[in-house]
Amino acid sequence: MAEEVSAAQIEALNRRLLNRQAELKALDREAASWRDTVELDQQSVGRLSRMDAMQQQEMAQAEARRRTSDIARIEMALNRITQGEYGWCAACGEPIAYKRLEIDPAAALCIGCAA
């Protein structure tokens, strides 16, 4: 059984979560133009270039979905901190090991329940 996470450890993880949230939101703003609709003007872009642009757009959209998911996980972790529930497994109620939270501060499940 894992030990409870200390208040100092929670504060450090809270700072990491806030920093990561800010990074992801900044990346999302910077990448917005990559998700724009691909121009289909045959005169300005050849077929292969257009296909490449569409592939880049799809990759940018997939990355945006991943960032959105990560931001949501971070926001849920920040809510758990505010509510005093951070560091406890959402499934079994046991403490989540600090080493697991160090690796993924947004983790809501202990390693046993995550498996």
Coordinates of N, CA and C in Angstrom, one line a residue:
M1 N 0.8 -1.2 0.0 CA 0.0 0.0 0.0 C 0.9 1.2 0.0
A2 N 0.5 2.2 -0.8 CA 1.3 3.4 -1.0 C 1.0 4.4 0.2
E3 N 2.0 5.2 0.5 CA 1.8 6.2 1.5 C 1.1 7.4 1.0
E4 N 0.4 8.2 1.8 CA -0.3 9.4 1.4 C 0.8 10.4 0.9
V5 N 0.4 11.2 -0.1 CA 1.2 12.3 -0.6 C 1.2 13.4 0.4
S6 N 2.4 14.0 0.7 CA 2.4 15.1 1.6 C 1.9 16.4 1.0
A7 N 1.6 17.4 1.8 CA 1.2 18.7 1.4 C 2.2 19.4 0.5
A8 N 3.5 19.3 0.9 CA 4.6 19.8 0.1 C 4.7 19.2 -1.3
Q9 N 4.5 17.9 -1.3 CA 4.5 17.1 -2.6 C 3.4 17.6 -3.5
I10 N 2.2 17.7 -2.9 CA 1.0 18.1 -3.6 C 1.2 19.5 -4.2
E11 N 1.8 20.4 -3.4 CA 2.1 21.8 -3.9 C 3.0 21.8 -5.1
A12 N 4.1 20.9 -5.0 CA 5.0 20.8 -6.1 C 4.3 20.3 -7.4
L13 N 3.5 19.3 -7.2 CA 2.8 18.7 -8.3 C 1.8 19.6 -8.9
N14 N 1.1 20.4 -8.0 CA 0.2 21.5 -8.4 C 0.9 22.5 -9.4
R15 N 2.1 22.9 -9.0 CA 2.8 23.8 -9.8 C 3.2 23.2 -11.2
R16 N 3.6 21.9 -11.2 CA 3.8 21.2 -12.4 C 2.6 21.2 -13.3
L17 N 1.5 20.8 -12.7 CA 0.2 20.8 -13.5 C -0.2 22.1 -14.1
L18 N 0.0 23.2 -13.3 CA -0.3 24.5 -13.8 C 0.6 24.9 -14.9
N19 N 1.9 24.6 -14.8 CA 2.9 24.9 -15.8 C 2.6 24.1 -17.1
R20 N 2.3 22.9 -17.0 CA 2.0 22.0 -18.1 C 0.7 22.5 -18.8
Q21 N -0.3 22.9 -18.0 CA -1.6 23.4 -18.6 C -1.3 24.7 -19.4
A22 N -0.5 25.6 -18.9 CA -0.1 26.8 -19.6 C 0.6 26.5 -20.9
E23 N 1.6 25.5 -20.8 CA 2.3 25.1 -22.0 C 1.4 24.6 -23.1
L24 N 0.5 23.7 -22.7 CA -0.4 23.0 -23.7 C -1.4 24.1 -24.3
K25 N -1.9 25.0 -23.5 CA -2.7 26.1 -24.1 C -2.0 27.0 -25.0
A26 N -0.7 27.3 -24.7 CA 0.1 28.1 -25.6 C 0.4 27.3 -26.9
L27 N 0.7 26.0 -26.8 CA 0.9 25.2 -28.0 C -0.4 25.2 -28.9
D28 N -1.5 25.1 -28.2 CA -2.8 25.0 -29.0 C -3.0 26.3 -29.7
R29 N -2.7 27.4 -29.1 CA -2.9 28.7 -29.8 C -1.9 28.8 -31.0
E30 N -0.7 28.4 -30.8 CA 0.3 28.5 -31.8 C 0.0 27.6 -33.0
A31 N -0.6 26.4 -32.7 CA -0.9 25.4 -33.8 C -2.2 25.6 -34.5
A32 N -3.0 26.6 -34.1 CA -4.3 26.8 -34.6 C -4.3 26.9 -36.1
S33 N -3.3 27.6 -36.7 CA -3.3 27.8 -38.2 C -3.1 26.5 -38.9
W34 N -2.4 25.5 -38.3 CA -2.2 24.3 -39.0 C -3.5 23.4 -39.1
R35 N -4.5 23.8 -38.3 CA -5.7 23.0 -38.3 C -6.7 23.6 -39.3
D36 N -6.4 24.8 -39.8 CA -7.3 25.5 -40.8 C -7.6 24.6 -42.0
T37 N -8.7 24.9 -42.6 CA -9.1 24.2 -43.9 C -8.0 24.3 -44.9
V38 N -7.7 23.3 -45.6 CA -6.7 23.3 -46.7 C -7.3 23.9 -47.9
E39 N -6.5 24.8 -48.5 CA -6.9 25.5 -49.7 C -7.0 24.5 -50.9
L40 N -8.1 24.5 -51.6 CA -8.2 23.5 -52.7 C -8.0 24.2 -54.1
D41 N -7.4 25.3 -54.2 CA -7.1 26.0 -55.4 C -6.1 25.2 -56.2
Q42 N -6.5 24.6 -57.3 CA -5.6 23.8 -58.1 C -4.5 24.6 -58.8
Q43 N -4.8 25.9 -59.0 CA -3.8 26.8 -59.6 C -2.6 27.1 -58.7
S44 N -2.8 27.2 -57.4 CA -1.8 27.6 -56.5 C -1.0 26.4 -55.9
V45 N -1.7 25.2 -55.8 CA -1.1 24.1 -55.1 C -1.3 22.8 -56.0
G46 N -0.3 22.1 -56.2 CA -0.4 20.8 -57.0 C -1.1 19.8 -56.1
R47 N -1.5 18.7 -56.8 CA -2.2 17.6 -56.1 C -1.4 17.0 -55.0
L48 N -0.1 16.7 -55.2 CA 0.7 16.1 -54.1 C 0.9 17.1 -53.0
S49 N 1.1 18.4 -53.3 CA 1.3 19.4 -52.3 C 0.1 19.5 -51.4
R50 N -1.1 19.5 -52.1 CA -2.4 19.6 -51.4 C -2.6 18.4 -50.5
M51 N -2.2 17.2 -51.0 CA -2.4 16.0 -50.2 C -1.4 16.0 -49.0
D52 N -0.2 16.6 -49.2 CA 0.7 16.7 -48.1 C 0.1 17.7 -47.0
A53 N -0.5 18.8 -47.5 CA -1.0 19.8 -46.6 C -2.2 19.2 -45.9
M54 N -3.0 18.4 -46.5 CA -4.1 17.7 -45.8 C -3.7 16.7 -44.8
Q55 N -2.6 16.0 -45.1 CA -2.0 15.1 -44.1 C -1.5 15.9 -42.9
Q56 N -0.8 17.0 -43.1 CA -0.3 17.8 -42.0 C -1.5 18.4 -41.2
Q57 N -2.5 18.8 -41.9 CA -3.7 19.3 -41.2 C -4.3 18.2 -40.3
E58 N -4.4 17.0 -40.8 CA -4.9 15.8 -40.0 C -4.0 15.6 -38.8
M59 N -2.7 15.6 -39.0 CA -1.8 15.4 -37.9 C -2.0 16.5 -36.8
A60 N -2.1 17.7 -37.3 CA -2.3 18.9 -36.4 C -3.6 18.7 -35.6
Q61 N -4.7 18.2 -36.3 CA -5.9 18.0 -35.6 C -5.8 16.9 -34.6
A62 N -5.1 15.9 -34.9 CA -4.9 14.8 -33.9 C -4.1 15.3 -32.7
E63 N -3.1 16.1 -32.9 CA -2.3 16.6 -31.8 C -3.2 17.6 -31.0
A64 N -4.1 18.3 -31.6 CA -5.0 19.2 -30.9 C -5.9 18.4 -30.0
R65 N -6.4 17.3 -30.5 CA -7.3 16.4 -29.7 C -6.6 15.9 -28.5
R66 N -5.3 15.5 -28.7 CA -4.5 15.0 -27.6 C -4.2 16.1 -26.6
R67 N -3.9 17.3 -27.0 CA -3.7 18.4 -26.1 C -5.0 18.7 -25.3
T68 N -6.1 18.7 -26.0 CA -7.4 18.9 -25.3 C -7.7 17.9 -24.3
S69 N -7.4 16.7 -24.6 CA -7.6 15.6 -23.6 C -6.6 15.8 -22.4
D70 N -5.4 16.1 -22.7 CA -4.4 16.3 -21.6 C -4.8 17.5 -20.7
I71 N -5.3 18.6 -21.4 CA -5.7 19.8 -20.6 C -6.9 19.4 -19.7
A72 N -7.8 18.6 -20.2 CA -9.0 18.1 -19.4 C -8.5 17.3 -18.2
R73 N -7.6 16.4 -18.5 CA -7.0 15.6 -17.4 C -6.4 16.4 -16.3
I74 N -5.6 17.5 -16.7 CA -5.0 18.4 -15.8 C -6.0 19.1 -15.0
E75 N -7.0 19.6 -15.7 CA -8.1 20.4 -15.0 C -8.8 19.5 -13.9
M76 N -9.0 18.2 -14.3 CA -9.6 17.3 -13.3 C -8.7 17.1 -12.1
A77 N -7.4 17.0 -12.4 CA -6.4 16.9 -11.3 C -6.4 18.1 -10.4
L78 N -6.4 19.3 -11.0 CA -6.4 20.5 -10.3 C -7.7 20.6 -9.4
N79 N -8.8 20.2 -9.9 CA -10.1 20.1 -9.2 C -9.9 19.2 -8.0
R80 N -9.3 18.0 -8.2 CA -9.1 17.1 -7.1 C -8.2 17.7 -6.0
I81 N -7.2 18.5 -6.4 CA -6.4 19.2 -5.4 C -7.2 20.2 -4.6
T82 N -8.0 21.0 -5.3 CA -8.9 21.9 -4.6 C -9.9 21.3 -3.7
Q83 N -10.4 20.1 -4.1 CA -11.4 19.4 -3.2 C -10.8 18.5 -2.2
G84 N -9.4 18.5 -2.1 CA -8.7 17.7 -1.1 C -8.8 16.2 -1.4
E85 N -9.0 15.8 -2.7 CA -9.1 14.4 -3.1 C -7.9 14.0 -3.9
Y86 N -6.9 14.8 -4.1 CA -5.8 14.5 -4.9 C -4.9 13.5 -4.2
G87 N -4.4 12.6 -5.0 CA -3.5 11.6 -4.5 C -4.2 10.3 -4.0
W88 N -5.5 10.3 -4.2 CA -6.3 9.1 -3.8 C -6.9 8.5 -5.1
C89 N -6.9 7.2 -5.2 CA -7.4 6.5 -6.4 C -8.9 6.8 -6.5
A90 N -9.4 7.2 -7.7 CA -10.8 7.4 -7.9 C -11.6 6.1 -7.9
A91 N -10.9 5.0 -8.2 CA -11.6 3.7 -8.2 C -11.7 3.0 -6.9
C92 N -10.5 2.8 -6.2 CA -10.5 2.0 -5.0 C -10.4 2.8 -3.7
G93 N -10.0 4.1 -3.9 CA -9.9 5.0 -2.7 C -8.5 4.9 -1.9
E94 N -7.6 4.0 -2.4 CA -6.3 3.9 -1.8 C -5.4 5.0 -2.3
P95 N -4.3 5.3 -1.5 CA -3.4 6.4 -2.0 C -2.7 6.0 -3.3
I96 N -2.5 7.0 -4.1 CA -1.7 6.8 -5.3 C -0.2 7.0 -5.0
A97 N 0.6 6.1 -5.4 CA 2.1 6.2 -5.1 C 2.6 7.5 -5.6
Y98 N 3.4 8.2 -4.8 CA 4.0 9.5 -5.2 C 4.8 9.3 -6.5
K99 N 5.6 8.2 -6.6 CA 6.4 8.0 -7.8 C 5.5 8.0 -9.1
R100 N 4.3 7.4 -9.0 CA 3.3 7.4 -10.1 C 2.9 8.9 -10.4
L101 N 2.6 9.6 -9.3 CA 2.2 11.0 -9.5 C 3.3 11.9 -10.1
E102 N 4.6 11.6 -9.7 CA 5.7 12.3 -10.3 C 5.8 12.1 -11.8
I103 N 5.5 10.9 -12.2 CA 5.5 10.5 -13.7 C 4.3 11.1 -14.4
D104 N 3.2 11.0 -13.8 CA 1.9 11.6 -14.4 C 1.1 12.3 -13.3
P105 N 1.4 13.6 -13.1 CA 0.7 14.3 -12.0 C -0.8 14.3 -12.2
A106 N -1.3 14.0 -13.4 CA -2.8 14.0 -13.6 C -3.4 12.7 -13.4
A107 N -2.7 11.7 -12.9 CA -3.2 10.3 -12.7 C -4.3 10.3 -11.7
A108 N -5.4 9.7 -12.0 CA -6.5 9.6 -11.1 C -6.7 8.2 -10.5
L109 N -5.9 7.3 -11.0 CA -6.0 5.9 -10.6 C -4.6 5.4 -10.0
C110 N -4.7 4.5 -9.0 CA -3.4 3.9 -8.6 C -3.0 2.9 -9.7
I111 N -1.8 2.4 -9.6 CA -1.3 1.5 -10.6 C -2.1 0.2 -10.8
G112 N -2.6 -0.3 -9.6 CA -3.4 -1.5 -9.7 C -4.7 -1.3 -10.4
C113 N -5.4 -0.2 -10.2 CA -6.6 0.0 -10.9 C -6.4 0.5 -12.3
A114 N -5.3 1.1 -12.6 CA -5.0 1.6 -14.0 C -4.7 0.4 -14.9
A115 N -4.2 -0.7 -14.3 CA -3.8 -1.9 -15.0 C -5.1 -2.6 -15.4

